[in-house]
Coordinates of C-alpha atoms (C1' of nucleotides) in Angstrom, one line a residue:
Chain A
M1 CA 0.6 38.8 38.5
T2 CA 2.5 41.7 37.1
T3 CA 4.3 40.0 34.3
W4 CA 3.0 38.2 31.3
T5 CA 4.0 35.2 29.1
V6 CA 4.4 35.3 25.4
G7 CA 0.9 33.9 24.7
Q8 CA -0.8 36.5 26.8
V9 CA 1.1 39.3 25.4
A10 CA 0.5 38.0 21.9
D11 CA -3.2 37.9 22.4
V12 CA -3.5 41.3 23.8
F13 CA -1.3 43.0 21.2
G14 CA -2.5 41.1 18.2
V15 CA 0.9 39.7 17.3
T16 CA 2.0 36.1 17.1
V17 CA 4.3 34.3 19.6
R18 CA 6.8 33.9 16.8
T19 CA 6.9 37.6 16.3
L20 CA 7.8 38.1 20.0
H21 CA 10.5 35.5 19.7
H22 CA 11.8 37.3 16.6
Y23 CA 11.9 40.6 18.4
D24 CA 13.8 38.9 21.2
E25 CA 16.2 37.3 18.8
I26 CA 17.1 40.6 17.1
G27 CA 17.2 42.4 20.4
L28 CA 14.3 44.8 19.6
L29 CA 12.3 43.7 22.6
T30 CA 14.0 41.5 25.1
P31 CA 11.7 40.6 28.1
S32 CA 13.1 41.9 31.3
E33 CA 12.6 38.6 33.1
R34 CA 12.7 34.9 32.6
S35 CA 11.1 32.2 34.8
R36 CA 13.2 29.4 36.2
A37 CA 11.9 27.3 33.4
G38 CA 13.1 29.8 30.9
Y39 CA 9.7 31.3 30.1
R40 CA 9.8 34.9 28.8
L41 CA 8.2 37.2 31.2
Y42 CA 7.2 40.7 30.0
T43 CA 6.8 43.5 32.4
D44 CA 4.7 46.7 32.1
E45 CA 7.7 48.5 30.7
D46 CA 8.3 45.8 28.1
L47 CA 4.6 46.2 27.1
T48 CA 5.0 50.0 26.7
R49 CA 7.9 49.4 24.4
L50 CA 5.9 46.7 22.5
Q51 CA 3.1 49.2 22.1
Q52 CA 5.4 51.6 20.4
I53 CA 6.8 48.9 18.2
V54 CA 3.4 47.8 17.1
V55 CA 2.5 51.3 16.2
Y56 CA 5.6 51.9 14.2
R57 CA 5.3 48.6 12.5
R58 CA 1.9 49.6 11.2
L59 CA 3.7 52.4 9.5
E60 CA 5.7 49.7 7.7
M61 CA 8.9 51.0 9.4
P62 CA 11.7 48.5 9.3
L63 CA 12.5 46.9 12.6
E64 CA 16.0 48.2 12.7
E65 CA 14.8 51.7 12.2
I66 CA 12.3 51.2 15.0
A67 CA 15.1 50.1 17.2
T68 CA 17.2 53.2 16.6
L69 CA 14.2 55.4 17.0
L70 CA 13.2 53.8 20.4
D71 CA 16.8 53.7 21.7
N72 CA 17.8 57.3 21.1
G73 CA 14.4 58.9 21.0
E74 CA 15.9 62.3 20.4
D75 CA 15.1 62.8 16.7
A76 CA 11.7 61.1 16.8
V77 CA 10.2 64.1 15.1
A78 CA 12.5 63.7 12.1
H79 CA 11.6 60.0 11.9
L80 CA 7.9 60.7 12.1
R81 CA 8.1 63.3 9.4
R82 CA 9.9 61.0 7.0
Q83 CA 7.4 58.3 7.9
R84 CA 4.6 60.6 7.2
E85 CA 6.1 61.5 3.8
A86 CA 6.5 57.8 3.0
V87 CA 3.0 56.9 4.0
M88 CA 1.5 59.8 2.1
T89 CA 3.4 58.7 -1.1
R90 CA 2.2 55.2 -0.6
L91 CA -1.3 56.5 -0.2
D92 CA -1.1 58.4 -3.4
E93 CA 0.2 55.3 -5.1
L94 CA -2.6 53.2 -3.7
T95 CA -5.3 55.7 -4.8
D96 CA -3.8 55.6 -8.3
I97 CA -4.0 51.8 -8.1
V98 CA -7.6 51.8 -7.1
V99 CA -8.4 54.1 -10.1
A100 CA -6.5 51.7 -12.3
I101 CA -8.4 48.7 -10.9
D102 CA -11.7 50.4 -11.4
R103 CA -10.8 51.2 -15.0
A104 CA -9.7 47.6 -15.5
L105 CA -12.9 46.3 -13.9
E106 CA -15.1 48.5 -16.1
R107 CA -13.4 47.4 -19.3
E108 CA -13.4 43.7 -18.1
M109 CA -17.0 43.8 -17.4
S110 CA -18.4 45.6 -20.4
N111 CA -15.8 45.7 -23.1
E112 CA -16.1 49.4 -23.0
P113 CA -14.1 51.2 -25.6
A114 CA -11.3 53.5 -24.5
T115 CA -12.1 57.1 -23.7
P116 CA -10.3 60.1 -25.2
E117 CA -8.7 60.5 -21.8
D118 CA -7.4 57.0 -22.0
L119 CA -5.8 57.8 -25.3
K120 CA -4.3 60.9 -24.1
E121 CA -2.7 59.0 -21.2
L122 CA -1.2 56.6 -23.6
F123 CA -0.1 58.7 -26.5
G124 CA 0.2 62.0 -24.8
D125 CA -1.6 65.3 -25.7
G126 CA -2.1 66.4 -29.2
F127 CA -3.4 63.0 -30.2
E128 CA -6.9 64.0 -30.7
D129 CA -6.3 67.7 -31.4
E130 CA -6.5 69.9 -34.5
Y131 CA -4.6 67.4 -36.6
Q132 CA -7.2 64.8 -36.1
Q133 CA -9.8 67.1 -37.4
E134 CA -7.8 68.2 -40.3
A135 CA -7.2 64.6 -41.2
H136 CA -10.9 63.9 -41.0
E137 CA -11.6 66.7 -43.5
R138 CA -8.9 65.5 -45.8
W139 CA -9.5 61.8 -45.6
G140 CA -12.9 61.4 -44.0
H141 CA -14.7 60.6 -47.3
T142 CA -12.4 57.7 -48.1
D143 CA -13.2 54.1 -47.5
A144 CA -10.0 53.6 -45.6
W145 CA -10.9 56.3 -43.2
K146 CA -14.4 54.9 -42.6
Q147 CA -13.1 51.4 -42.1
S148 CA -10.5 52.6 -39.7
A149 CA -12.9 54.7 -37.7
A150 CA -15.3 51.9 -37.5
R151 CA -12.7 49.6 -36.1
V152 CA -10.9 52.0 -33.9
K153 CA -14.0 53.1 -32.0
R154 CA -14.4 49.7 -30.5
Y155 CA -10.8 49.5 -29.3
T156 CA -10.4 49.2 -25.6
K157 CA -7.6 50.8 -23.7
A158 CA -5.8 47.5 -23.7
D159 CA -6.1 47.3 -27.4
W160 CA -4.6 50.8 -27.8
A161 CA -1.8 49.8 -25.5
E162 CA -1.1 47.0 -27.9
V163 CA -1.3 49.3 -30.9
K164 CA 1.1 51.6 -29.2
A165 CA 3.5 48.8 -28.5
E166 CA 3.3 47.6 -32.1
M167 CA 3.9 51.1 -33.4
E168 CA 6.9 51.4 -31.2
A169 CA 8.2 48.1 -32.3
V170 CA 8.0 49.1 -35.9
G171 CA 9.7 52.3 -35.2
A172 CA 12.4 50.5 -33.3
A173 CA 12.9 48.2 -36.2
F174 CA 13.4 51.1 -38.6
V175 CA 15.8 52.8 -36.2
A176 CA 17.7 49.6 -35.7
A177 CA 18.0 48.9 -39.4
K178 CA 19.2 52.5 -40.1
R179 CA 21.6 52.7 -37.2
S180 CA 23.2 49.4 -38.1
G181 CA 24.0 51.0 -41.5
E182 CA 21.7 48.9 -43.5
P183 CA 20.5 50.7 -46.6
A184 CA 16.8 51.3 -47.1
T185 CA 16.8 48.6 -49.7
S186 CA 18.1 46.0 -47.3
E187 CA 16.2 43.0 -46.0
A188 CA 16.0 44.4 -42.5
A189 CA 14.6 47.7 -43.7
M190 CA 12.1 46.1 -46.1
D191 CA 11.0 43.7 -43.3
A192 CA 10.3 46.7 -41.1
A193 CA 8.3 48.3 -43.9
E194 CA 6.3 45.1 -44.3
Q195 CA 5.7 45.1 -40.5
H196 CA 4.5 48.6 -40.8
R197 CA 2.1 47.8 -43.6
R198 CA 0.7 44.8 -41.7
H199 CA 0.3 46.8 -38.5
I200 CA -1.9 49.3 -40.4
N201 CA -3.7 46.6 -42.2
D202 CA -4.4 44.7 -39.0
R203 CA -5.3 47.6 -36.9
F204 CA -6.8 50.3 -39.1
Y205 CA -7.7 49.6 -42.7
D206 CA -6.9 47.4 -45.7
I207 CA -3.7 48.6 -47.2
D208 CA -2.0 47.1 -50.2
H209 CA 1.5 47.9 -51.4
D210 CA 0.5 50.6 -53.7
F211 CA -1.5 52.4 -51.1
H212 CA 1.4 52.0 -48.8
R213 CA 3.6 53.8 -51.3
G214 CA 1.2 56.7 -51.2
L215 CA 1.3 56.8 -47.5
A216 CA 5.1 56.7 -47.6
D217 CA 5.2 59.7 -49.9
M218 CA 2.8 61.6 -47.7
Y219 CA 5.0 60.9 -44.7
V220 CA 7.9 62.9 -46.1
A221 CA 5.5 65.6 -47.6
D222 CA 3.9 66.4 -44.3
P223 CA 6.3 68.0 -41.8
R224 CA 4.3 66.7 -38.9
F225 CA 4.7 63.1 -39.9
T226 CA 8.3 63.8 -40.8
K227 CA 8.9 65.2 -37.3
T228 CA 7.6 62.1 -35.4
Y229 CA 10.1 60.0 -37.3
D230 CA 13.0 62.3 -37.5
D231 CA 12.8 63.1 -33.8
Q232 CA 13.7 59.5 -33.2
E233 CA 16.6 59.5 -35.6
P234 CA 17.5 62.2 -38.1
G235 CA 16.7 61.2 -41.7
L236 CA 14.4 58.5 -40.6
A237 CA 11.4 59.7 -42.5
A238 CA 13.1 59.5 -45.8
Y239 CA 14.6 56.2 -44.9
V240 CA 11.1 54.8 -44.0
R241 CA 9.7 56.1 -47.3
D242 CA 12.5 54.4 -49.3
A243 CA 12.2 51.2 -47.4
I244 CA 8.4 51.1 -48.1
H245 CA 9.0 51.6 -51.8
A246 CA 11.7 49.0 -51.8
N247 CA 9.3 46.6 -50.0
A248 CA 6.6 47.3 -52.5
D249 CA 9.0 46.7 -55.3
R250 CA 9.9 43.4 -53.8
H251 CA 6.3 42.3 -53.5
A252 CA 5.5 43.5 -57.1
E253 CA 7.8 40.9 -58.6
Chain B
M1 CA 14.7 42.5 -35.5
T2 CA 11.4 41.7 -34.0
T3 CA 12.7 40.3 -30.7
W4 CA 14.4 42.0 -27.8
T5 CA 17.0 41.0 -25.2
V6 CA 16.6 41.2 -21.5
G7 CA 18.4 44.5 -21.2
Q8 CA 16.3 46.2 -23.8
V9 CA 13.1 44.9 -22.3
A10 CA 14.2 45.9 -18.8
D11 CA 14.9 49.4 -19.9
V12 CA 11.6 49.8 -21.7
F13 CA 9.5 48.4 -18.9
G14 CA 11.3 49.8 -16.0
V15 CA 12.2 46.5 -14.4
T16 CA 15.6 44.9 -13.7
V17 CA 17.2 42.1 -15.7
R18 CA 17.1 40.0 -12.5
T19 CA 13.4 40.4 -12.4
L20 CA 13.1 39.0 -15.9
H21 CA 15.3 36.1 -15.0
H22 CA 13.1 35.6 -12.0
Y23 CA 9.9 35.6 -14.0
D24 CA 11.5 33.1 -16.3
E25 CA 12.6 30.9 -13.4
I26 CA 9.2 30.7 -11.9
G27 CA 7.6 30.3 -15.3
L28 CA 5.6 33.5 -15.1
L29 CA 7.1 34.9 -18.3
T30 CA 9.3 32.5 -20.4
P31 CA 10.7 34.3 -23.5
S32 CA 9.4 32.5 -26.6
E33 CA 12.9 32.3 -28.2
R34 CA 16.5 31.9 -27.3
S35 CA 19.4 32.8 -29.5
R36 CA 22.1 30.2 -30.3
A37 CA 24.2 31.6 -27.5
G38 CA 21.3 31.2 -25.1
Y39 CA 20.2 34.8 -24.9
R40 CA 16.6 35.3 -23.9
L41 CA 14.7 36.8 -26.8
Y42 CA 11.3 38.4 -26.1
T43 CA 8.7 38.7 -28.8
D44 CA 5.8 41.1 -29.0
E45 CA 3.5 38.6 -27.3
D46 CA 5.9 38.2 -24.5
L47 CA 6.0 42.0 -24.1
T48 CA 2.2 42.2 -24.0
R49 CA 2.2 39.6 -21.2
L50 CA 4.9 41.5 -19.4
Q51 CA 2.9 44.6 -19.7
Q52 CA 0.0 42.9 -17.9
I53 CA 2.4 41.6 -15.2
V54 CA 3.8 44.9 -14.5
V55 CA 0.4 46.4 -14.1
Y56 CA -0.8 43.7 -11.7
R57 CA 2.5 43.9 -9.8
R58 CA 1.7 47.6 -9.1
L59 CA -1.4 46.3 -7.4
E60 CA 0.8 44.3 -5.0
M61 CA -0.6 41.1 -6.4
P62 CA 1.5 38.1 -5.7
L63 CA 3.2 36.7 -8.7
E64 CA 1.5 33.3 -8.4
E65 CA -1.8 35.0 -8.5
I66 CA -0.9 37.0 -11.5
A67 CA 0.1 33.8 -13.2
T68 CA -3.2 32.0 -12.6
L69 CA -5.0 35.2 -13.6
L70 CA -3.1 35.5 -16.9
D71 CA -3.3 31.8 -17.6
N72 CA -7.1 31.3 -17.2
G73 CA -8.2 34.8 -17.7
E74 CA -11.8 33.9 -17.2
D75 CA -12.4 35.2 -13.7
A76 CA -10.2 38.3 -14.0
V77 CA -13.1 40.3 -12.6
A78 CA -13.2 38.3 -9.4
H79 CA -9.4 38.8 -9.0
L80 CA -9.7 42.5 -9.6
R81 CA -12.5 42.8 -7.1
R82 CA -10.6 41.1 -4.4
Q83 CA -7.6 43.2 -5.2
R84 CA -9.7 46.3 -5.0
E85 CA -10.9 45.2 -1.6
A86 CA -7.4 44.6 -0.4
V87 CA -6.1 47.9 -1.6
M88 CA -9.0 49.7 -0.1
T89 CA -8.4 48.1 3.3
R90 CA -4.8 49.0 3.1
L91 CA -5.8 52.6 2.1
D92 CA -8.0 52.8 5.2
E93 CA -5.1 51.5 7.4
L94 CA -2.8 54.1 5.9
T95 CA -5.1 57.0 6.5
D96 CA -5.5 55.8 10.1
I97 CA -1.7 55.7 10.3
V98 CA -1.3 59.2 8.9
V99 CA -3.7 60.4 11.6
A100 CA -1.7 58.5 14.2
I101 CA 1.6 60.1 13.0
D102 CA 0.1 63.5 13.1
R103 CA -1.0 63.0 16.6
A104 CA 2.4 61.7 17.6
L105 CA 4.0 64.6 15.8
E106 CA 1.8 67.1 17.6
R107 CA 2.5 65.6 21.0
E108 CA 6.2 65.4 20.1
M109 CA 6.5 69.1 19.3
S110 CA 3.6 70.3 21.3
N111 CA 4.5 74.0 20.8
E112 CA 2.8 74.9 17.6
P113 CA -0.6 76.3 18.2
A114 CA -3.5 75.2 16.1
T115 CA -4.5 77.2 13.0
P116 CA -8.0 78.4 12.3
E117 CA -8.3 75.7 9.7
D118 CA -7.5 73.1 12.3
L119 CA -10.3 74.5 14.5
K120 CA -12.7 74.5 11.6
E121 CA -11.9 70.9 10.9
L122 CA -12.6 70.0 14.5
F123 CA -15.6 72.1 15.3
G124 CA -17.1 72.7 11.9
D125 CA -17.7 76.0 10.2
G126 CA -19.2 78.9 12.1
F127 CA -16.8 78.5 14.9
E128 CA -14.9 81.7 14.1
D129 CA -17.7 83.5 12.4
E130 CA -19.9 86.4 13.4
Y131 CA -20.7 85.0 16.8
Q132 CA -17.1 85.0 17.8
Q133 CA -16.9 88.7 16.9
E134 CA -20.0 89.5 18.8
A135 CA -18.8 87.6 21.7
H136 CA -15.6 89.6 21.6
E137 CA -17.5 92.9 21.6
R138 CA -19.6 91.8 24.6
W139 CA -17.0 90.1 26.7
G140 CA -13.7 91.2 25.3
H141 CA -13.1 93.7 28.1
T142 CA -13.5 91.1 30.9
D143 CA -10.7 89.4 32.7
A144 CA -12.2 86.0 31.9
W145 CA -12.0 86.7 28.2
K146 CA -8.5 87.9 28.3
Q147 CA -7.4 84.9 30.3
S148 CA -9.2 82.5 28.0
A149 CA -7.8 84.2 24.9
A150 CA -4.2 84.0 26.3
R151 CA -4.5 80.4 27.0
V152 CA -6.4 79.3 23.9
K153 CA -4.0 80.8 21.5
R154 CA -1.3 78.4 22.6
Y155 CA -3.5 75.3 22.2
T156 CA -2.3 72.8 19.7
K157 CA -4.5 70.8 17.5
A158 CA -4.2 67.9 19.8
D159 CA -5.2 70.1 22.7
W160 CA -8.3 71.2 20.9
A161 CA -9.1 67.6 20.1
E162 CA -9.0 67.0 23.9
V163 CA -11.1 70.0 24.5
K164 CA -13.7 68.8 22.1
A165 CA -13.7 65.3 23.6
E166 CA -14.2 66.8 27.1
M167 CA -17.0 69.0 25.9
E168 CA -18.7 66.1 24.4
A169 CA -18.2 64.0 27.5
V170 CA -19.9 66.7 29.6
G171 CA -22.8 67.0 27.1
A172 CA -23.2 63.2 27.2
A173 CA -23.2 63.3 31.0
F174 CA -26.1 65.8 31.0
V175 CA -28.0 63.9 28.4
A176 CA -27.6 60.6 30.3
A177 CA -28.8 62.1 33.5
K178 CA -31.8 63.7 31.9
R179 CA -32.8 60.6 29.9
S180 CA -32.6 58.3 32.9
G181 CA -35.2 60.6 34.5
E182 CA -33.0 62.1 37.2
P183 CA -34.1 65.6 38.2
A184 CA -31.7 68.5 37.6
T185 CA -31.1 68.5 41.4
S186 CA -29.9 64.9 41.4
E187 CA -26.4 63.9 42.1
A188 CA -25.8 62.8 38.5
A189 CA -26.9 66.1 37.1
M190 CA -24.9 68.1 39.7
D191 CA -21.8 66.1 39.0
A192 CA -22.2 66.8 35.3
A193 CA -22.5 70.5 36.1
E194 CA -19.4 70.4 38.3
Q195 CA -17.6 68.6 35.4
H196 CA -18.7 71.4 33.1
R197 CA -17.4 74.1 35.5
R198 CA -14.0 72.3 35.9
H199 CA -13.8 72.0 32.1
I200 CA -14.1 75.7 31.7
N201 CA -11.9 76.4 34.6
D202 CA -9.1 74.1 33.3
R203 CA -9.3 75.0 29.7
F204 CA -10.5 78.6 29.4
Y205 CA -10.6 80.9 32.5
D206 CA -11.1 80.8 36.3
I207 CA -14.7 80.3 37.0
D208 CA -16.3 80.0 40.5
H209 CA -19.7 78.8 41.2
D210 CA -21.3 82.2 41.1
F211 CA -19.8 83.0 37.7
H212 CA -21.0 79.6 36.7
R213 CA -24.6 80.5 37.6
G214 CA -24.3 83.6 35.4
L215 CA -23.1 81.5 32.5
A216 CA -26.0 79.1 33.0
D217 CA -28.6 81.9 32.9
M218 CA -27.0 83.2 29.7
Y219 CA -27.3 79.7 28.2
V220 CA -31.0 79.8 28.3
A221 CA -31.2 83.5 27.5
D222 CA -29.3 83.3 24.2
P223 CA -31.2 81.1 21.7
R224 CA -28.0 80.1 20.0
F225 CA -26.6 78.5 23.1
T226 CA -30.0 77.0 23.8
K227 CA -30.0 75.5 20.4
T228 CA -26.7 73.7 20.7
Y229 CA -28.1 72.0 23.8
D230 CA -31.7 71.4 22.8
D231 CA -30.6 69.9 19.5
Q232 CA -29.1 67.1 21.5
E233 CA -32.1 66.6 23.7
P234 CA -35.2 68.8 24.0
G235 CA -35.3 70.8 27.2
L236 CA -31.6 70.1 27.8
A237 CA -30.6 73.8 28.1
A238 CA -33.0 74.5 30.9
Y239 CA -32.0 71.2 32.6
V240 CA -28.3 72.2 32.4
R241 CA -29.1 75.6 33.9
D242 CA -31.0 74.1 36.8
A243 CA -28.3 71.5 37.4
I244 CA -25.6 74.2 37.5
H245 CA -27.6 76.2 40.0
A246 CA -28.2 73.1 42.1
N247 CA -24.5 72.4 42.0
A248 CA -23.7 75.9 43.0
D249 CA -26.1 75.6 45.9
R250 CA -24.5 72.4 47.0
H251 CA -21.1 74.0 47.1
A252 CA -22.4 77.1 48.9
E253 CA -23.3 75.1 52.0
Chain C
dT1 C1' -0.9 10.1 37.1
dT2 C1' -2.5 11.6 33.1
dC3 C1' -3.8 15.0 30.0
dA4 C1' -4.0 19.1 27.4
dC5 C1' -2.0 23.1 26.6
dG6 C1' 1.6 26.3 26.8
dC7 C1' 6.3 27.2 26.7
dC8 C1' 11.2 26.4 24.9
dT9 C1' 15.0 26.1 21.1
dC10 C1' 16.6 24.9 16.7
dA11 C1' 16.1 25.2 11.9
dC12 C1' 14.3 25.3 7.4
dG13 C1' 10.7 27.7 4.2
dT14 C1' 8.7 31.9 2.0
dC15 C1' 8.5 36.0 -1.5
dG16 C1' 10.5 38.9 -4.7
dC17 C1' 13.9 39.8 -5.9
dG18 C1' 19.5 42.1 -5.0
dT19 C1' 24.0 41.1 -5.6
dG20 C1' 28.0 39.1 -6.6
dA21 C1' 31.1 35.3 -8.9
dG22 C1' 32.8 33.2 -12.9
dG23 C1' 32.4 32.8 -17.5
dG24 C1' 30.6 33.1 -22.6
dT25 C1' 29.0 36.5 -26.7
dC26 C1' 29.1 40.3 -29.8
dA27 C1' 29.9 44.6 -32.3
dA28 C1' 33.4 48.1 -32.6
dG29 C1' 37.8 50.0 -32.7
dT30 C1' 42.9 49.4 -33.2
Chain D
dA1 C1' 43.5 39.3 -35.8
dC2 C1' 43.0 41.1 -31.4
dT3 C1' 41.4 43.6 -27.7
dT4 C1' 38.1 46.1 -25.4
dG5 C1' 33.8 46.9 -23.1
dA6 C1' 29.1 46.2 -22.9
dC7 C1' 26.2 42.8 -22.9
dC8 C1' 24.4 38.0 -21.8
dC9 C1' 24.4 33.4 -19.2
dT10 C1' 24.0 30.3 -14.9
dC11 C1' 24.7 29.2 -10.2
dA12 C1' 24.0 30.5 -5.6
dC13 C1' 23.8 33.0 -1.4
dG14 C1' 21.5 37.1 1.1
dC15 C1' 17.6 39.8 3.0
dG16 C1' 13.5 41.1 6.1
dA17 C1' 9.9 39.7 8.9
dC18 C1' 8.4 36.4 10.2
dG19 C1' 5.5 31.1 9.2
dT20 C1' 5.7 26.5 10.3
dG21 C1' 6.8 22.4 12.0
dA22 C1' 9.8 19.1 15.0
dG23 C1' 11.1 17.5 19.4
dG24 C1' 10.9 18.2 24.1
dC25 C1' 10.1 20.4 28.9
dG26 C1' 6.7 22.9 32.4
dT27 C1' 2.3 23.4 34.6
dG28 C1' -2.3 23.3 36.4
dA29 C1' -6.6 20.7 36.7
dA30 C1' -9.1 16.1 36.7

DNA sequence: TTCACGCCTCACGTCGCGTGAGGGTCAAGT
DNA sequence: ACTTGACCCTCACGCGACGTGAGGCGTGAA
């Protein structure tokens, strides 16, 4: 018995019969013989080829590529190199994913607050740098600061992601209003301002419209604040300030 | 403007519009609103959900599983654990694959010799340390050394791996013979000795039975050699020496 | 002869979208 | 007011590597 049937081959190589049928269909591995009854009969040579195929398949190589590789084995080295590259990239991705899962697990299991590293990852560097300290010195004694600090330190990474999304949404709202030519006193701009106020109110500290005015004025006074806004859209900081004042006016009535 | 259209969402989250359509089709992420014209409008909440989806997708989690996970978020931990398991298994597979590729590559272009780092990796540290230098001073002038050096410097990493395997096989043969109570003059022990001689002959330098005797005596004379053998099995070094002599006697007849 | 099991050939289903086709919508410019 | 061009919509088929029956023939042992 020097040939094998599909079932035998499948068992030995850990593939399914259907897979062998498929390889036959697409011409990747056509058994050298058939019995009178039409049974596929695989020879030693066929098995050697299948062996190769199985190995390459484990590399997630598409069947078509395997075919070309096996049929003109000349540039096997090039193929292998590319495959190695691909697998290594995939490996890196997977390790990243494991790290991500671990973080998710930790947070899931113990509502652990986000670490400074997490924040850096979300907001980029410079988030918790000198400015944070300066802000602490300037505002640390206020109730708003204390309230904000108390809330913020319980925020998980997921919470921060939401915060970030909200911040970006607000920013986008201002940009959209301004770009569409609406004045700072327009509905759209005032709505964005109100969104901004609510964001701070919900996420950081109680803020009424008057306090919001103060914040707005500070935004244009401090060049670092101005920059974050104006980098998105020139003149945005002033626009935001005006919108906030308009919004406060609207709510004062 | 507190909602977004497909294109905007797609840009921000790095997915395609078609993907969003698909998620809508299968009910994984149905936008909360539609414009009069039928445009999909995504709210903040929708985006938060999409955020989650994107993360889970990177873990290669099937969309259906993501859906159940997001919809009854209670056993997210279990899901995460299973995913972790899956990813780790895949990781192991991939590292195996990289090893396989490397071997294939080396065999494919079997000309590049192994680097010292390769050797360290195979044989551990101390392989190319002081002893190597001492050996060079003691034996460097001999023909055997020169022949060995000439051969060895062309060995590829794959070659070295084979060499190591052969060395371990020989060692195992000696250990097996000794443990089963066979004397050093037994067939089994002598066969192991002959295996040892052939290994050196094939891999390093021409070695006849007389030279082999000398080597055997050196093994027990030099405590560093003795150690490598006796660490495997007490008294092995002496046993090996006796077996080698017995084997040489056998071939002298 | 019967039985269980293995083999065959269609042929449709799956998953996560890609890729048009054919047509409406919307803000901007002429 | 009209046209452009960039969006958006809904079908609906395609892909890659098989899974999963359905319906039927082959084969070796009881």
